[in-house]
Amino acid sequence: MMSNSMSAKVQWLDGMKFVATSGTGHSVVMDGNREGHAPTPMEMVLMAAGSCSSVDVVSILEKTRQQFVRCEVELEGKRADSVPAVFTDIHMHFKVYGKGVAEQHVERAVKLSADKYCSVSIMLGASVNVTHSFEVIEA
């Protein structure tokens, strides 16, 4: 049975670079400088929301046997002008490529992710205006 707790460790490397290691042993480097050598923590939040939603959308589309070959999500985050520069708005635009992919299945998958499954996006939605859109591209 899986536990509801998670753990992580963040260690300073040099400058404003840090390595974060998940409790499952996976590491990622982050950089506090916007022009740094790795994503910033806020970029990681945006990427986490997109990854979490994408897992749901792909999983739901696979269950509905849609013939898709690619799924990507483009994210745009707007931040407050003052400190703390939190996200005020996040927009996710899904692009699903495939043969005869039904728009209603993509719409349903995006909606289910947004409203029910994506813990990152739903958690952010408590304080951020999170919006979604999609397009289906014949490939």
C-alpha positions as a Python dict, from the first residue, in 0.01 Angstrom:
ca = {
    (1, 'M'): (0, 0, 0),
    (2, 'M'): (135, 342, -96),
    (3, 'S'): (188, 604, 169),
    (4, 'N'): (42, 953, 126),
    (5, 'S'): (368, 1122, 220),
    (6, 'M'): (654, 1222, -9),
    (7, 'S'): (1003, 1340, 58),
    (8, 'A'): (1273, 1534, -124),
    (9, 'K'): (1611, 1686, -53),
    (10, 'V'): (1761, 2002, -202),
    (11, 'Q'): (2135, 2061, -186),
    (12, 'W'): (2326, 2376, -283),
    (13, 'L'): (2583, 2321, -558),
    (14, 'D'): (2735, 2664, -626),
    (15, 'G'): (2621, 3014, -719),
    (16, 'M'): (2241, 2986, -724),
    (17, 'K'): (2244, 2625, -850),
    (18, 'F'): (2083, 2349, -646),
    (19, 'V'): (2022, 1980, -702),
    (20, 'A'): (1687, 1846, -587),
    (21, 'T'): (1651, 1473, -526),
    (22, 'S'): (1314, 1306, -489),
    (23, 'G'): (1243, 1041, -230),
    (24, 'T'): (1242, 792, -518),
    (25, 'G'): (1601, 883, -604),
    (26, 'H'): (1556, 1102, -913),
    (27, 'S'): (1753, 1425, -936),
    (28, 'V'): (1708, 1753, -1118),
    (29, 'V'): (1921, 2066, -1117),
    (30, 'M'): (1760, 2407, -1066),
    (31, 'D'): (1907, 2754, -1091),
    (32, 'G'): (1779, 3060, -908),
    (33, 'N'): (1916, 3287, -1181),
    (34, 'R'): (1677, 3340, -1473),
    (35, 'E'): (1966, 3326, -1720),
    (36, 'G'): (2117, 3035, -1535),
    (37, 'H'): (2218, 2686, -1642),
    (38, 'A'): (1895, 2507, -1542),
    (39, 'P'): (1524, 2578, -1494),
    (40, 'T'): (1428, 2811, -1210),
    (41, 'P'): (1205, 2677, -931),
    (42, 'M'): (906, 2867, -1077),
    (43, 'E'): (973, 2717, -1421),
    (44, 'M'): (977, 2377, -1250),
    (45, 'V'): (631, 2450, -1102),
    (46, 'L'): (502, 2533, -1452),
    (47, 'M'): (663, 2219, -1598),
    (48, 'A'): (524, 2007, -1312),
    (49, 'A'): (170, 2131, -1383),
    (50, 'G'): (211, 2052, -1754),
    (51, 'S'): (359, 1709, -1688),
    (52, 'C'): (89, 1617, -1436),
    (53, 'S'): (-190, 1721, -1674),
    (54, 'S'): (-23, 1546, -1968),
    (55, 'V'): (-9, 1217, -1776),
    (56, 'D'): (-386, 1239, -1728),
    (57, 'V'): (-465, 1342, -2086),
    (58, 'V'): (-249, 1067, -2240),
    (59, 'S'): (-388, 805, -2001),
    (60, 'I'): (-750, 903, -2075),
    (61, 'L'): (-691, 916, -2454),
    (62, 'E'): (-528, 571, -2442),
    (63, 'K'): (-830, 433, -2253),
    (64, 'T'): (-1063, 572, -2522),
    (65, 'R'): (-839, 410, -2789),
    (66, 'Q'): (-770, 734, -2974),
    (67, 'Q'): (-511, 695, -3251),
    (68, 'F'): (-278, 972, -3136),
    (69, 'V'): (95, 981, -3201),
    (70, 'R'): (191, 1293, -3006),
    (71, 'C'): (59, 1501, -2719),
    (72, 'E'): (217, 1822, -2601),
    (73, 'V'): (109, 2108, -2380),
    (74, 'E'): (233, 2464, -2407),
    (75, 'L'): (215, 2657, -2080),
    (76, 'E'): (211, 3031, -2025),
    (77, 'G'): (242, 3161, -1672),
    (78, 'K'): (183, 3522, -1573),
    (79, 'R'): (342, 3639, -1247),
    (80, 'A'): (261, 3917, -1003),
    (81, 'D'): (464, 4237, -1045),
    (82, 'S'): (556, 4251, -678),
    (83, 'V'): (736, 4019, -437),
    (84, 'P'): (643, 3741, -395),
    (85, 'A'): (613, 3707, -773),
    (86, 'V'): (358, 3426, -755),
    (87, 'F'): (175, 3297, -1059),
    (88, 'T'): (-152, 3483, -1107),
    (89, 'D'): (-253, 3303, -1428),
    (90, 'I'): (-149, 2980, -1596),
    (91, 'H'): (-281, 2878, -1936),
    (92, 'M'): (-230, 2526, -2071),
    (93, 'H'): (-281, 2465, -2443),
    (94, 'F'): (-284, 2096, -2541),
    (95, 'K'): (-196, 1983, -2893),
    (96, 'V'): (-291, 1627, -2980),
    (97, 'Y'): (-164, 1485, -3309),
    (98, 'G'): (-311, 1173, -3466),
    (99, 'K'): (-543, 1008, -3716),
    (100, 'G'): (-912, 1081, -3670),
    (101, 'V'): (-876, 1181, -3305),
    (102, 'A'): (-1220, 1283, -3178),
    (103, 'E'): (-1227, 1639, -3044),
    (104, 'Q'): (-1484, 1545, -2779),
    (105, 'H'): (-1244, 1286, -2633),
    (106, 'V'): (-962, 1540, -2611),
    (107, 'E'): (-1196, 1799, -2460),
    (108, 'R'): (-1316, 1544, -2201),
    (109, 'A'): (-960, 1434, -2118),
    (110, 'V'): (-843, 1794, -2066),
    (111, 'K'): (-1151, 1872, -1855),
    (112, 'L'): (-1114, 1558, -1639),
    (113, 'S'): (-749, 1639, -1579),
    (114, 'A'): (-832, 2000, -1487),
    (115, 'D'): (-1130, 1925, -1264),
    (116, 'K'): (-1059, 1585, -1111),
    (117, 'Y'): (-717, 1425, -1157),
    (118, 'C'): (-421, 1664, -1186),
    (119, 'S'): (-319, 1727, -826),
    (120, 'V'): (-56, 1989, -922),
    (121, 'S'): (-292, 2196, -1138),
    (122, 'I'): (-583, 2162, -894),
    (123, 'M'): (-358, 2262, -601),
    (124, 'L'): (-233, 2567, -794),
    (125, 'G'): (-591, 2649, -891),
    (126, 'A'): (-666, 2735, -527),
    (127, 'S'): (-475, 3062, -577),
    (128, 'V'): (-401, 3084, -952),
    (129, 'N'): (-640, 3132, -1243),
    (130, 'V'): (-568, 2810, -1437),
    (131, 'T'): (-722, 2786, -1785),
    (132, 'H'): (-706, 2521, -2057),
    (133, 'S'): (-750, 2496, -2432),
    (134, 'F'): (-674, 2231, -2693),
    (135, 'E'): (-645, 2155, -3061),
    (136, 'V'): (-645, 1832, -3257),
    (137, 'I'): (-398, 1812, -3545),
    (138, 'E'): (-427, 1546, -3817),
    (139, 'A'): (-95, 1365, -3843),
}
